[in-house]
Amino acid sequence: MDFGYPVLTLLILFPLVAACGLFFLRAPQVVRMYTFVVSVIELLLAVPLLGYTPNADFQFVERLDWVRQWGLEYYLGVDGISILMVWLTLAVLPLCVMCSWTYIGKRVKEFHFCLLFMTSAVLGVFCALDFVLFYVFWEAMLIPMYLLIAVWGGDDRKYASLKFFLYTLAGSTLLLAAIVAFRITGGTFAIPELMEHAFSFRFQFWAFLAMALAFAIKVPMFPFHTWLPAAHVQAPSAGSVILAAVLLKMGTYGFLRFCLPLTPAASEYFAPMMIAISIVSIIYGGAIALGQSDIKKLVAYSSVGHMGFVTLGIFLFNLRGVEGALFQMLNHGIVTGALFMMIGAVYERSHSRDIEKNLGLGKYMPAFMFFWGLMALASFGFPGTNGFVGEILVFVGAFQKSLWIGLLCVPGALLAAAYMFRVSLKMAWGKPSTARSWKDLNAREWVYLTIPAVFVLWIGLNPALFFKVIDPSIEKLLEDFDRRKVAHLETEQPMQTAATAIFGTVADKQ
Amino acid sequence: MNFDITLVVPELYFLCLVLVLTIQSLGDREWKPVVEKWLPFGAGLGFFVAIVNYGHEGLMLWDVYRVDMMSQFFKIAIAFGFFVTVINAARQPTLAEGKRSDYYMMLGFSALGLMILSSAVELITIYLALELASYSLYAVIPLRARNKGAAEAGVKYILFGAVATALALYGLSYIMASQHTTYIAELMSKSWTFADQPMAVIGLCLFLGGMFFKLALFPFHFWCPDVYQGASNETAAFVATLPKMGAIVILARLAVFLKPGLEITTLLAVLGALSMTYGNLAALAQTDIKRLLGFSSVAHAGYIMVGLVSGTPEGLAAAAFYALAYLVMNLLVFWVVCRVAVDGRNLKLSDLNGLYKKAPVLAFSLAAGAFALVGLPPTMGFMGKFFLITSAWDHGYNWLVITLVLNSAIAIYYYLSLFRHAFTEDKTPDLTPAPDNSWFASAGAGLLAGAVLLAGMVPAPLFNLAVEAGKSLMP
């Protein structure tokens, strides 16, 4: 299906251009309406993406020269891995506008400007097929996110926003050096072409480390996760939603798009370490979440655990594991996004995120509790919800890889059930100390919670369509990975080369 | 003596401009029209003349003066910088009455000297042009009414400048004595290894010292933060930008001697690394914005070294592009600083608090400038840095590239604090006058910010010019 216009460029540019329109508006209500309409139009513009044919190729490709001497290109395209993330980003935007409708009272115009700017940058990250273009979008998203936390955040917003900015930017500086090194060695910045190039193990070793640092901070993996709880707790609801739903995915997307295809041998070499860190993240995130009294902090730490499942799935290098990882990326976006929106909704009523101050919601807000319950179930992977599909796939992948890896993840899943039950039971049936007169969900809240709820059940009960979209790309990814890794192992002994990677060998220097 | 008048039209134009300024400064103090009324147009025309003259090439005046793509590129940059600094200084609260035309005359002389410098291809000519560019600045820096710091800054600049000049001259004598020529074209074919020509290498090091002083490269940077702090905001805007262009063009010309692996190349690389690290670390502790920018320019001098030591036309092109980026982004930041400090005081970081409310366009422009200086996309600063590291990677200086990249990470903190104070802090200090929020101030800042962003997103046209400039230097 060809609609005759460059879909991806339009998707990236439209929010930016529309954001400039905000400068001509004054009344906050008009600004909100306008942004909402823009977000819906953005969704409509993405209709041609439904014509995506499930195969392993990059589609909707656009390719133009950018700076010829340096081989930079304006090169966009999506495959089965990125198209899901694009849809997720597009779907999150209207929900964010809706959930901050009454939450954001000051500098409304700037807030929506940041939201739109952010959407553009994130879409660019998922669509870019030129490494430098990717980096441009990757960095560009920092500024609006920084502002979202620093201007509209909670009491400790300055500390949190600064930490977020410094951590993520410091992490990605080495990524730039890696990108340049890829170009010098591989001769191009175009990602699909770099994927065909065989790099020496010595090169892969360093490139992997430089890239993995940037991605691990973004994910975030233990021990680079400390910015996340601070940022989540301080950010306004919409900021947390975007952070959880799409920004963290950029890190795992980076692993899938760059580390596995470009540095297969090094990925294989570092896989035990990555798996170990993932398992630590899963258990650590769950254990810390269990001890939280602040609901938002609890969900933030649960993100560390959930994203641990994603990175675990990726570094299992088997079909089930990577499928599970991709599903978990989508699921975590939907479920945690919805949880953060609900925390925002309850905060608007109680002005507190303390569990003890939000007891007994089952009685006052049954509809709210229904959605909360559903999302909580999905969060720890109850059968019939989307969380189950993702988690079980990662488990299958883990047990396929090794019994021990599988067994080590089990406590993580149990912890997730424990903290989610604890907070949900308290919120539903706890006895509040004072009488409440809170209203249940209003129409707007119904809308923005129903949409994720539908997806939770849809993916949970019938994930076939999603498998159809992602499987060809994952299969190709893994095929290439195995082929290139094996071809490599025949010529070089990784252990030996790894030992010499740091110091080099006489042969390397010649 | 071969002389072609069409080649040096920009220089002649600037000479005329300076002569008119001289006449006005000699004449009646109440001379109408006042200099600010006409000079911006004159300077704007100078920028136009420099652009029109682009593309001419030739060697003249006993081959000491070479008009090529590199010099034309920098002449355009200098004319543009002069134009912006003149507009910027048009309303200068700390300049005593009656000294206006003298002030602009000095700036004009300096710009003229820099233009000559960008075409000079013989060491003695370079030396003379450098002096022409410097002397007038020595006079301009203390011109800040009712400020004791200004005199101190002036003295520091003169003393350091004199020492640097003496070193350069001494080095020049060594080069002449050992290589028997002062023409860069001939020097290019000579050996520059320490084993072959120890005296020449020492001489070149000393000569380069003079350029490093202008560029404020570690360890020749000591004047920089103090002079920025002591001079008026508008003067600092000039001193921080234009003389650097002159130094970079000479370094680019001399960089053709440098092959990766030579002692002197390694020395430059080490100085570059030290300069960026020291500059960034020192800037972290600053609260006075001009001091902060001073140390940041020490760091930027180090970044430019990355392009120069790579020994390729791409490296020189990257250095030229980054020099232009540096010029534009610094002019942008100084423009905002001058507009916020309407009474000519030195700004503290806290003076920026709540700027987004008082002057949204200035705040936005400051953000663009600060992020460009960090090297965040999509700004000119990012592209510049990207070109620098691409040009230097795999030419034997990977460690320098890594140092640059890690330094960018350090630099984030203090540039971000400019942005942070302008956008996220609300408490404004009492009793400070409101920033200049006129349409003129906003338009100037907006245009410069637009240039920084546009050149970041579509760098190809400018970069092509830089590449031609880089190629024109290579034998």
PDB file of C-alpha atoms in Angstrom, chain A residues 121-296:
ATOM      1  CA  ALA A 121      13.146  12.630  18.590  1.00  0.00           C
ATOM      2  CA  VAL A 122      12.080   9.205  19.814  1.00  0.00           C
ATOM      3  CA  LEU A 123      10.469   8.322  16.489  1.00  0.00           C
ATOM      4  CA  GLY A 124      13.686   9.380  14.824  1.00  0.00           C
ATOM      5  CA  VAL A 125      15.669   7.023  17.023  1.00  0.00           C
ATOM      6  CA  PHE A 126      13.535   4.065  16.043  1.00  0.00           C
ATOM      7  CA  CYS A 127      13.455   4.907  12.339  1.00  0.00           C
ATOM      8  CA  ALA A 128      17.055   5.998  11.721  1.00  0.00           C
ATOM      9  CA  LEU A 129      19.185   3.669   9.645  1.00  0.00           C
ATOM     10  CA  ASP A 130      22.156   5.982   9.518  1.00  0.00           C
ATOM     11  CA  PHE A 131      24.268   5.670  12.621  1.00  0.00           C
ATOM     12  CA  VAL A 132      24.902   9.391  13.007  1.00  0.00           C
ATOM     13  CA  LEU A 133      21.288  10.258  12.345  1.00  0.00           C
ATOM     14  CA  PHE A 134      20.425   7.797  15.087  1.00  0.00           C
ATOM     15  CA  TYR A 135      22.822   9.538  17.422  1.00  0.00           C
ATOM     16  CA  VAL A 136      21.388  12.950  16.593  1.00  0.00           C
ATOM     17  CA  PHE A 137      17.892  11.841  17.564  1.00  0.00           C
ATOM     18  CA  TRP A 138      19.217   9.883  20.519  1.00  0.00           C
ATOM     19  CA  GLU A 139      20.781  13.009  22.011  1.00  0.00           C
ATOM     20  CA  ALA A 140      18.070  15.411  20.923  1.00  0.00           C
ATOM     21  CA  MET A 141      15.550  13.719  23.154  1.00  0.00           C
ATOM     22  CA  LEU A 142      17.548  14.584  26.280  1.00  0.00           C
ATOM     23  CA  ILE A 143      16.662  18.260  26.341  1.00  0.00           C
ATOM     24  CA  PRO A 144      12.851  17.962  26.395  1.00  0.00           C
ATOM     25  CA  MET A 145      13.043  15.139  28.917  1.00  0.00           C
ATOM     26  CA  TYR A 146      15.345  17.189  31.093  1.00  0.00           C
ATOM     27  CA  LEU A 147      12.875  20.052  30.994  1.00  0.00           C
ATOM     28  CA  LEU A 148       9.907  17.788  31.696  1.00  0.00           C
ATOM     29  CA  ILE A 149      11.546  16.691  34.923  1.00  0.00           C
ATOM     30  CA  ALA A 150      13.234  19.958  35.860  1.00  0.00           C
ATOM     31  CA  VAL A 151      10.268  22.274  35.346  1.00  0.00           C
ATOM     32  CA  TRP A 152       7.174  20.208  36.040  1.00  0.00           C
ATOM     33  CA  GLY A 153       8.642  17.693  38.447  1.00  0.00           C
ATOM     34  CA  GLY A 154       8.285  17.204  42.200  1.00  0.00           C
ATOM     35  CA  ASP A 155      10.171  18.891  45.020  1.00  0.00           C
ATOM     36  CA  ASP A 156      13.501  17.314  44.306  1.00  0.00           C
ATOM     37  CA  ARG A 157      13.277  17.889  40.571  1.00  0.00           C
ATOM     38  CA  LYS A 158      16.550  19.730  40.108  1.00  0.00           C
ATOM     39  CA  TYR A 159      18.648  16.971  41.505  1.00  0.00           C
ATOM     40  CA  ALA A 160      16.753  14.306  39.587  1.00  0.00           C
ATOM     41  CA  SER A 161      16.845  16.112  36.265  1.00  0.00           C
ATOM     42  CA  LEU A 162      20.526  16.903  36.524  1.00  0.00           C
ATOM     43  CA  LYS A 163      21.330  13.323  37.403  1.00  0.00           C
ATOM     44  CA  PHE A 164      19.273  12.067  34.489  1.00  0.00           C
ATOM     45  CA  PHE A 165      20.962  14.410  32.048  1.00  0.00           C
ATOM     46  CA  LEU A 166      24.510  13.854  33.216  1.00  0.00           C
ATOM     47  CA  TYR A 167      24.199  10.092  33.413  1.00  0.00           C
ATOM     48  CA  THR A 168      22.645   9.563  30.038  1.00  0.00           C
ATOM     49  CA  LEU A 169      24.735  12.095  28.168  1.00  0.00           C
ATOM     50  CA  ALA A 170      27.975  10.963  29.761  1.00  0.00           C
ATOM     51  CA  GLY A 171      27.067   7.405  28.821  1.00  0.00           C
ATOM     52  CA  SER A 172      26.439   8.198  25.210  1.00  0.00           C
ATOM     53  CA  THR A 173      29.589  10.216  24.551  1.00  0.00           C
ATOM     54  CA  LEU A 174      31.594   7.053  24.006  1.00  0.00           C
ATOM     55  CA  LEU A 175      28.885   5.844  21.657  1.00  0.00           C
ATOM     56  CA  LEU A 176      29.874   8.684  19.343  1.00  0.00           C
ATOM     57  CA  ALA A 177      33.473   7.506  19.338  1.00  0.00           C
ATOM     58  CA  ALA A 178      32.253   3.991  18.532  1.00  0.00           C
ATOM     59  CA  ILE A 179      30.128   5.304  15.665  1.00  0.00           C
ATOM     60  CA  VAL A 180      33.125   7.050  14.151  1.00  0.00           C
ATOM     61  CA  ALA A 181      35.225   3.928  14.585  1.00  0.00           C
ATOM     62  CA  PHE A 182      32.570   1.895  12.752  1.00  0.00           C
ATOM     63  CA  ARG A 183      32.670   4.304   9.871  1.00  0.00           C
ATOM     64  CA  ILE A 184      36.450   4.277   9.608  1.00  0.00           C
ATOM     65  CA  THR A 185      36.613   0.493   9.761  1.00  0.00           C
ATOM     66  CA  GLY A 186      33.397  -0.382   7.946  1.00  0.00           C
ATOM     67  CA  GLY A 187      33.428   2.425   5.415  1.00  0.00           C
ATOM     68  CA  THR A 188      29.867   3.634   5.923  1.00  0.00           C
ATOM     69  CA  PHE A 189      27.419   4.916   8.471  1.00  0.00           C
ATOM     70  CA  ALA A 190      24.490   3.029   6.932  1.00  0.00           C
ATOM     71  CA  ILE A 191      23.425   0.425   9.465  1.00  0.00           C
ATOM     72  CA  PRO A 192      22.169  -2.235   7.026  1.00  0.00           C
ATOM     73  CA  GLU A 193      25.500  -2.097   5.212  1.00  0.00           C
ATOM     74  CA  LEU A 194      27.519  -2.189   8.411  1.00  0.00           C
ATOM     75  CA  MET A 195      25.597  -5.323   9.303  1.00  0.00           C
ATOM     76  CA  GLU A 196      27.201  -7.036   6.317  1.00  0.00           C
ATOM     77  CA  HIS A 197      30.693  -6.065   7.334  1.00  0.00           C
ATOM     78  CA  ALA A 198      32.881  -8.434   9.345  1.00  0.00           C
ATOM     79  CA  PHE A 199      34.825  -6.633  12.041  1.00  0.00           C
ATOM     80  CA  SER A 200      37.825  -8.074  13.833  1.00  0.00           C
ATOM     81  CA  PHE A 201      37.277  -9.333  17.334  1.00  0.00           C
ATOM     82  CA  ARG A 202      39.623  -6.738  18.747  1.00  0.00           C
ATOM     83  CA  PHE A 203      37.525  -4.028  17.167  1.00  0.00           C
ATOM     84  CA  GLN A 204      34.251  -5.602  18.288  1.00  0.00           C
ATOM     85  CA  PHE A 205      35.520  -5.898  21.831  1.00  0.00           C
ATOM     86  CA  TRP A 206      35.976  -2.155  22.250  1.00  0.00           C
ATOM     87  CA  ALA A 207      33.019  -1.128  20.123  1.00  0.00           C
ATOM     88  CA  PHE A 208      30.731  -3.375  22.130  1.00  0.00           C
ATOM     89  CA  LEU A 209      31.920  -1.902  25.414  1.00  0.00           C
ATOM     90  CA  ALA A 210      31.485   1.675  24.205  1.00  0.00           C
ATOM     91  CA  MET A 211      27.998   1.017  22.859  1.00  0.00           C
ATOM     92  CA  ALA A 212      26.897  -1.183  25.729  1.00  0.00           C
ATOM     93  CA  LEU A 213      27.710   1.509  28.261  1.00  0.00           C
ATOM     94  CA  ALA A 214      25.415   3.977  26.535  1.00  0.00           C
ATOM     95  CA  PHE A 215      22.638   1.440  26.152  1.00  0.00           C
ATOM     96  CA  ALA A 216      23.003  -0.031  29.642  1.00  0.00           C
ATOM     97  CA  ILE A 217      22.617   3.401  31.197  1.00  0.00           C
ATOM     98  CA  LYS A 218      19.528   4.075  29.136  1.00  0.00           C
ATOM     99  CA  VAL A 219      17.889   0.699  29.905  1.00  0.00           C
ATOM    100  CA  PRO A 220      18.919   1.036  32.858  1.00  0.00           C
ATOM    101  CA  MET A 221      20.835  -2.029  33.978  1.00  0.00           C
ATOM    102  CA  PHE A 222      22.257  -2.498  37.436  1.00  0.00           C
ATOM    103  CA  PRO A 223      24.559  -0.743  38.514  1.00  0.00           C
ATOM    104  CA  PHE A 224      23.786   2.151  36.138  1.00  0.00           C
ATOM    105  CA  HIS A 225      20.187   2.402  37.252  1.00  0.00           C
ATOM    106  CA  THR A 226      20.442   4.996  39.996  1.00  0.00           C
ATOM    107  CA  TRP A 227      19.194   7.865  37.859  1.00  0.00           C
ATOM    108  CA  LEU A 228      15.943   6.061  37.091  1.00  0.00           C
ATOM    109  CA  PRO A 229      14.086   6.022  40.431  1.00  0.00           C
ATOM    110  CA  ALA A 230      15.002   9.652  41.038  1.00  0.00           C
ATOM    111  CA  ALA A 231      13.848  10.679  37.578  1.00  0.00           C
ATOM    112  CA  HIS A 232      10.643   8.641  37.719  1.00  0.00           C
ATOM    113  CA  VAL A 233       9.619   9.839  41.139  1.00  0.00           C
ATOM    114  CA  GLN A 234      10.200  13.496  40.343  1.00  0.00           C
ATOM    115  CA  ALA A 235       8.846  13.559  36.792  1.00  0.00           C
ATOM    116  CA  PRO A 236       5.217  14.517  36.153  1.00  0.00           C
ATOM    117  CA  SER A 237       2.923  11.643  35.118  1.00  0.00           C
ATOM    118  CA  ALA A 238       3.343  12.211  31.423  1.00  0.00           C
ATOM    119  CA  GLY A 239       7.103  12.375  31.865  1.00  0.00           C
ATOM    120  CA  SER A 240       7.145   9.099  33.738  1.00  0.00           C
ATOM    121  CA  VAL A 241       4.917   7.523  31.129  1.00  0.00           C
ATOM    122  CA  ILE A 242       7.196   8.532  28.267  1.00  0.00           C
ATOM    123  CA  LEU A 243      10.266   7.584  30.244  1.00  0.00           C
ATOM    124  CA  ALA A 244       8.917   4.144  31.056  1.00  0.00           C
ATOM    125  CA  ALA A 245       7.088   3.471  27.843  1.00  0.00           C
ATOM    126  CA  VAL A 246       9.572   4.561  25.236  1.00  0.00           C
ATOM    127  CA  LEU A 247      12.810   6.026  26.537  1.00  0.00           C
ATOM    128  CA  LEU A 248      13.971   2.920  28.344  1.00  0.00           C
ATOM    129  CA  LYS A 249      13.197   0.956  25.202  1.00  0.00           C
ATOM    130  CA  MET A 250      15.764   2.971  23.319  1.00  0.00           C
ATOM    131  CA  GLY A 251      18.452   1.220  25.333  1.00  0.00           C
ATOM    132  CA  THR A 252      17.252  -2.309  24.654  1.00  0.00           C
ATOM    133  CA  TYR A 253      16.512  -1.355  21.069  1.00  0.00           C
ATOM    134  CA  GLY A 254      20.132  -0.292  20.814  1.00  0.00           C
ATOM    135  CA  PHE A 255      21.271  -3.714  21.963  1.00  0.00           C
ATOM    136  CA  LEU A 256      19.063  -5.412  19.385  1.00  0.00           C
ATOM    137  CA  ARG A 257      19.835  -3.091  16.520  1.00  0.00           C
ATOM    138  CA  PHE A 258      23.553  -2.519  17.018  1.00  0.00           C
ATOM    139  CA  CYS A 259      25.252  -4.809  19.493  1.00  0.00           C
ATOM    140  CA  LEU A 260      23.958  -8.122  18.175  1.00  0.00           C
ATOM    141  CA  PRO A 261      24.276  -7.477  14.425  1.00  0.00           C
ATOM    142  CA  LEU A 262      27.429  -5.351  14.420  1.00  0.00           C
ATOM    143  CA  THR A 263      29.480  -6.979  17.140  1.00  0.00           C
ATOM    144  CA  PRO A 264      28.268 -10.600  17.218  1.00  0.00           C
ATOM    145  CA  ALA A 265      31.475 -12.154  18.451  1.00  0.00           C
ATOM    146  CA  ALA A 266      31.874  -9.607  21.222  1.00  0.00           C
ATOM    147  CA  SER A 267      28.203  -9.985  22.154  1.00  0.00           C
ATOM    148  CA  GLU A 268      28.759 -13.690  22.475  1.00  0.00           C
ATOM    149  CA  TYR A 269      31.891 -13.068  24.493  1.00  0.00           C
ATOM    150  CA  PHE A 270      30.200 -10.661  26.869  1.00  0.00           C
ATOM    151  CA  ALA A 271      26.908 -12.549  27.028  1.00  0.00           C
ATOM    152  CA  PRO A 272      27.664 -14.252  30.361  1.00  0.00           C
ATOM    153  CA  MET A 273      28.379 -10.876  31.909  1.00  0.00           C
ATOM    154  CA  MET A 274      25.259  -9.308  30.409  1.00  0.00           C
ATOM    155  CA  ILE A 275      23.135 -12.240  31.544  1.00  0.00           C
ATOM    156  CA  ALA A 276      24.563 -12.014  35.034  1.00  0.00           C
ATOM    157  CA  ILE A 277      23.876  -8.285  35.225  1.00  0.00           C
ATOM    158  CA  SER A 278      20.361  -8.858  33.905  1.00  0.00           C
ATOM    159  CA  ILE A 279      19.631 -11.432  36.577  1.00  0.00           C
ATOM    160  CA  VAL A 280      21.012  -9.139  39.250  1.00  0.00           C
ATOM    161  CA  SER A 281      18.796  -6.351  37.871  1.00  0.00           C
ATOM    162  CA  ILE A 282      15.743  -8.612  37.974  1.00  0.00           C
ATOM    163  CA  ILE A 283      16.257  -9.711  41.555  1.00  0.00           C
ATOM    164  CA  TYR A 284      17.633  -6.419  42.841  1.00  0.00           C
ATOM    165  CA  GLY A 285      14.835  -4.379  41.229  1.00  0.00           C
ATOM    166  CA  GLY A 286      12.207  -6.704  42.670  1.00  0.00           C
ATOM    167  CA  ALA A 287      13.713  -6.800  46.132  1.00  0.00           C
ATOM    168  CA  ILE A 288      14.036  -3.019  46.380  1.00  0.00           C
ATOM    169  CA  ALA A 289      10.523  -2.548  45.016  1.00  0.00           C
ATOM    170  CA  LEU A 290       9.197  -4.783  47.753  1.00  0.00           C
ATOM    171  CA  GLY A 291      10.460  -2.411  50.403  1.00  0.00           C
ATOM    172  CA  GLN A 292       9.052   0.838  48.962  1.00  0.00           C
ATOM    173  CA  SER A 293       6.348   2.900  50.610  1.00  0.00           C
ATOM    174  CA  ASP A 294       6.091   5.336  47.684  1.00  0.00           C
ATOM    175  CA  ILE A 295       3.981   3.818  44.915  1.00  0.00           C
ATOM    176  CA  LYS A 296       5.843   5.587  42.164  1.00  0.00           C
TER     177      LYS A 296
END
